Tab-separated table of C-alpha atoms and ligand atoms in Angstrom:
chain	number	residue	atom	x	y	z
A	924	MET	CA	-7.371	14.631	12.753
A	925	ALA	CA	-7.828	14.547	8.538
A	926	LEU	CA	-6.100	17.108	6.582
A	927	THR	CA	-7.017	19.004	3.520
A	928	ILE	CA	-5.555	17.332	0.596
A	929	LEU	CA	-4.102	19.317	-2.444
A	930	CYS	CA	-5.615	18.749	-5.663
A	931	TYR	CA	-3.443	18.803	-9.155
A	932	PRO	CA	-2.817	21.130	-10.678
A	933	ASP	CA	-1.880	23.039	-7.618
A	934	PRO	CA	1.239	24.244	-7.862
A	935	ARG	CA	2.328	23.271	-4.311
A	936	LEU	CA	2.305	19.685	-5.364
A	937	HIS	CA	5.464	20.498	-7.288
A	938	THR	CA	7.526	21.303	-4.109
A	939	VAL	CA	10.608	19.394	-3.563
A	940	ALA	CA	10.336	17.987	0.250
A	941	LYS	CA	13.261	18.375	2.635
A	942	PRO	CA	14.451	15.489	4.723
A	943	VAL	CA	12.548	15.260	8.131
A	944	GLN	CA	15.220	16.794	10.777
A	945	ALA	CA	14.061	14.703	13.868
A	946	VAL	CA	11.514	12.072	14.328
A	947	ASP	CA	9.731	13.890	17.128
A	948	ASP	CA	6.214	14.067	18.320
A	949	ARG	CA	5.370	16.707	15.939
A	950	ILE	CA	6.059	14.294	13.162
A	951	ARG	CA	4.537	11.276	14.885
A	952	GLN	CA	1.165	13.432	15.006
A	953	LEU	CA	1.567	14.346	11.445
A	954	ALA	CA	1.867	10.754	10.201
A	955	ARG	CA	-1.088	9.980	12.720
A	956	ASP	CA	-3.103	12.727	10.613
A	957	MET	CA	-1.762	11.503	7.184
A	958	ILE	CA	-3.187	8.237	8.208
A	959	ASP	CA	-6.346	9.457	9.056
A	960	THR	CA	-6.515	11.244	6.128
A	961	MET	CA	-5.476	8.402	3.803
A	962	TYR	CA	-8.032	6.143	5.352
A	963	GLN	CA	-10.981	8.843	4.984
A	964	ALA	CA	-10.085	9.245	1.340
A	965	SER	CA	-10.009	5.257	0.962
A	966	GLY	CA	-6.326	5.899	-0.486
A	967	VAL	CA	-3.522	3.345	-0.238
A	968	GLY	CA	-0.730	5.780	0.267
A	969	LEU	CA	-0.319	9.678	0.936
A	970	ALA	CA	2.716	11.669	0.946
A	971	ALA	CA	3.400	14.894	3.104
A	972	THR	CA	3.754	17.027	-0.061
A	973	GLN	CA	-0.375	16.485	-0.389
A	974	VAL	CA	-0.951	17.594	2.884
A	975	ASN	CA	1.177	20.671	1.861
A	976	VAL	CA	3.925	19.640	4.366
A	977	HIS	CA	7.065	19.771	2.443
A	978	GLU	CA	8.834	17.133	4.544
A	979	ARG	CA	10.039	13.766	3.414
A	980	LEU	CA	7.623	11.366	4.950
A	981	ILE	CA	4.860	9.058	3.507
A	982	VAL	CA	2.498	6.725	4.803
A	983	LEU	CA	1.135	3.721	3.032
A	984	ASP	CA	-1.607	0.695	3.930
A	985	VAL	CA	-1.829	-1.892	1.245
A	986	SER	CA	-3.414	-4.428	3.352
A	987	ASP	CA	-7.194	-5.550	2.555
A	988	THR	CA	-8.150	-5.111	6.221
A	989	ARG	CA	-6.830	-1.352	6.130
A	990	ASP	CA	-5.165	-1.821	9.743
A	991	GLN	CA	-1.692	-1.818	8.668
A	992	PRO	CA	-0.509	1.575	8.206
A	993	MET	CA	3.285	1.828	7.736
A	994	VAL	CA	5.096	5.192	7.965
A	995	LEU	CA	8.347	6.049	6.152
A	996	ILE	CA	10.409	9.016	7.041
A	997	ASN	CA	13.482	10.012	4.638
A	998	PRO	CA	12.843	7.286	2.258
A	999	GLU	CA	15.575	6.061	-0.211
A	1000	LEU	CA	15.580	3.684	-3.019
A	1001	VAL	CA	18.727	1.410	-2.111
A	1002	TRP	CA	17.745	-1.281	-4.925
A	1003	THR	CA	14.939	-1.360	-8.076
A	1004	SER	CA	14.342	-4.242	-10.261
A	1005	PRO	CA	15.452	-4.057	-14.016
A	1006	GLU	CA	11.858	-5.391	-14.774
A	1007	LYS	CA	9.392	-2.694	-15.002
A	1008	LYS	CA	5.795	-3.139	-15.215
A	1009	LEU	CA	2.740	-0.788	-16.643
A	1010	ASN	CA	0.368	-0.447	-13.920
A	1011	GLU	CA	-2.823	1.642	-13.821
A	1012	GLU	CA	-2.533	4.126	-11.191
A	1013	GLY	CA	-4.600	6.713	-9.337
A	1014	CYS	CA	-3.803	9.456	-7.090
A	1015	LEU	CA	-5.799	11.306	-4.079
A	1016	SER	CA	-4.770	14.756	-5.654
A	1017	VAL	CA	-6.023	13.518	-8.900
A	1018	PRO	CA	-9.499	12.157	-8.180
A	1019	GLY	CA	-11.266	9.942	-10.769
A	1020	ILE	CA	-8.310	9.757	-12.977
A	1021	TYR	CA	-6.397	6.575	-13.512
A	1022	ASP	CA	-3.965	5.750	-16.327
A	1023	GLY	CA	-0.631	3.409	-16.908
A	1024	VAL	CA	2.409	4.347	-15.379
A	1025	GLU	CA	5.727	2.178	-15.802
A	1026	ARG	CA	7.171	1.275	-12.402
A	1027	HIS	CA	10.088	-1.123	-11.282
A	1028	LEU	CA	8.413	-4.625	-10.248
A	1029	SER	CA	10.074	-4.401	-6.726
A	1030	VAL	CA	11.926	-2.083	-4.721
A	1031	HIS	CA	14.211	-2.242	-1.719
A	1032	VAL	CA	13.233	1.210	0.319
A	1033	LYS	CA	15.495	2.099	3.249
A	1034	ALA	CA	13.630	4.379	5.942
A	1035	LEU	CA	13.014	5.576	9.045
A	1036	ASP	CA	9.877	4.526	11.210
A	1037	GLU	CA	7.864	6.585	13.528
A	1038	HIS	CA	10.262	5.765	16.361
A	1039	GLY	CA	13.409	6.666	14.398
A	1040	ASN	CA	14.329	3.142	13.619
A	1041	ALA	CA	16.253	2.386	10.294
A	1042	ARG	CA	14.927	-0.355	8.250
A	1043	VAL	CA	14.779	-1.680	4.753
A	1044	ILE	CA	11.658	-2.654	3.207
A	1045	GLU	CA	11.400	-5.326	0.322
A	1046	ALA	CA	8.426	-4.229	-1.661
A	1047	GLU	CA	6.703	-6.102	-4.324
A	1048	GLY	CA	3.626	-5.916	-6.210
A	1049	LEU	CA	1.163	-3.016	-4.965
A	1050	LEU	CA	3.445	-1.811	-2.217
A	1051	ALA	CA	6.082	-1.329	-4.903
A	1052	ILE	CA	3.952	0.712	-6.685
A	1053	CYS	CA	2.683	2.603	-4.032
A	1054	VAL	CA	6.299	3.385	-2.499
A	1055	GLN	CA	7.200	4.730	-5.789
A	1056	HIS	CA	4.293	6.796	-6.562
A	1057	GLU	CA	4.553	8.327	-3.204
A	1058	MET	CA	8.421	9.005	-3.342
A	1059	ASP	CA	7.603	10.898	-6.628
A	1060	HIS	CA	5.284	12.910	-4.594
A	1061	LEU	CA	8.273	14.005	-2.334
A	1062	MET	CA	10.178	15.095	-5.450
A	1063	GLY	CA	7.170	17.346	-6.560
A	1064	LYS	CA	6.255	14.720	-9.074
A	1065	VAL	CA	2.195	13.842	-9.825
A	1066	PHE	CA	2.017	10.768	-11.813
A	1067	VAL	CA	0.131	12.252	-14.584
A	1068	GLU	CA	3.505	14.081	-15.328
A	1069	TYR	CA	4.372	10.506	-16.875
A	1070	LEU	CA	1.644	10.868	-19.271
A	1071	SER	CA	1.603	12.449	-22.839
A	1072	LEU	CA	1.164	16.572	-22.896
A	1073	LEU	CA	-2.077	16.079	-24.643
A	1074	LYS	CA	-3.605	13.801	-21.630
A	1075	ARG	CA	-1.994	15.818	-18.975
A	1076	ASN	CA	-3.639	19.158	-20.236
A	1077	ARG	CA	-6.875	17.250	-20.684
A	1078	ILE	CA	-6.701	16.182	-16.836
A	1079	LYS	CA	-5.619	19.655	-15.915
A	1080	THR	CA	-8.603	21.231	-17.733
A	1081	LYS	CA	-10.950	18.528	-16.053
A	1082	MET	CA	-9.764	19.134	-12.608
A	1083	VAL	CA	-10.057	23.038	-12.885
A	1084	LYS	CA	-13.429	22.306	-13.968
A	1085	HIS	CA	-14.230	20.190	-11.148
A	1086	GLN	CA	-12.709	22.372	-8.531
A	1087	ARG	CA	-14.928	25.203	-9.910
A	1088	GLU	CA	-18.011	23.269	-9.552
A	1089	LEU	CA	-17.063	22.089	-6.005
A	1090	ARG	CA	-16.338	25.629	-5.180
A	1091	ALA	CA	-19.823	26.805	-6.531
A	1092	ALA	CA	-21.652	24.270	-4.711
A	1093	SER	CA	-20.326	25.076	-1.412
B	928	NI	NI1	-0.551	10.494	-5.402
């Protein structure tokens, strides 16, 4: 079941998520729904925050075949490379906006999977970018907050206008 994605500047996107207390059927169902939502929106990652659930859970799929979903519960960065790189990013919560954000080139992330098993993922490339972007969501941070105030305000205005048009059309 696809869920509704919150759109910037919705204040709920700035909620700090709490740790998942138990990896149970409720969490597995949420993860499945988030994966459906991510695929339907053609995204490579989605954080629970974006579907208005404020628990530390993210889903990702950076494969070309779109059939290798990953579920990371209570993710923690255990290592980050000193090297950083500027990449163009977008976000399902900020449709149509792409801009440069500097991220660690590679990261090691410790997380539970949907069965409650702990593992450490060594991420680089798109996966590393995605993990950092989605983990920011869990802290209530949207990527546009790395941009200048001028740019951010411009994006905010555009998003509010866009959402008003969507409402008028429905
Ligand atoms: Ni995002």
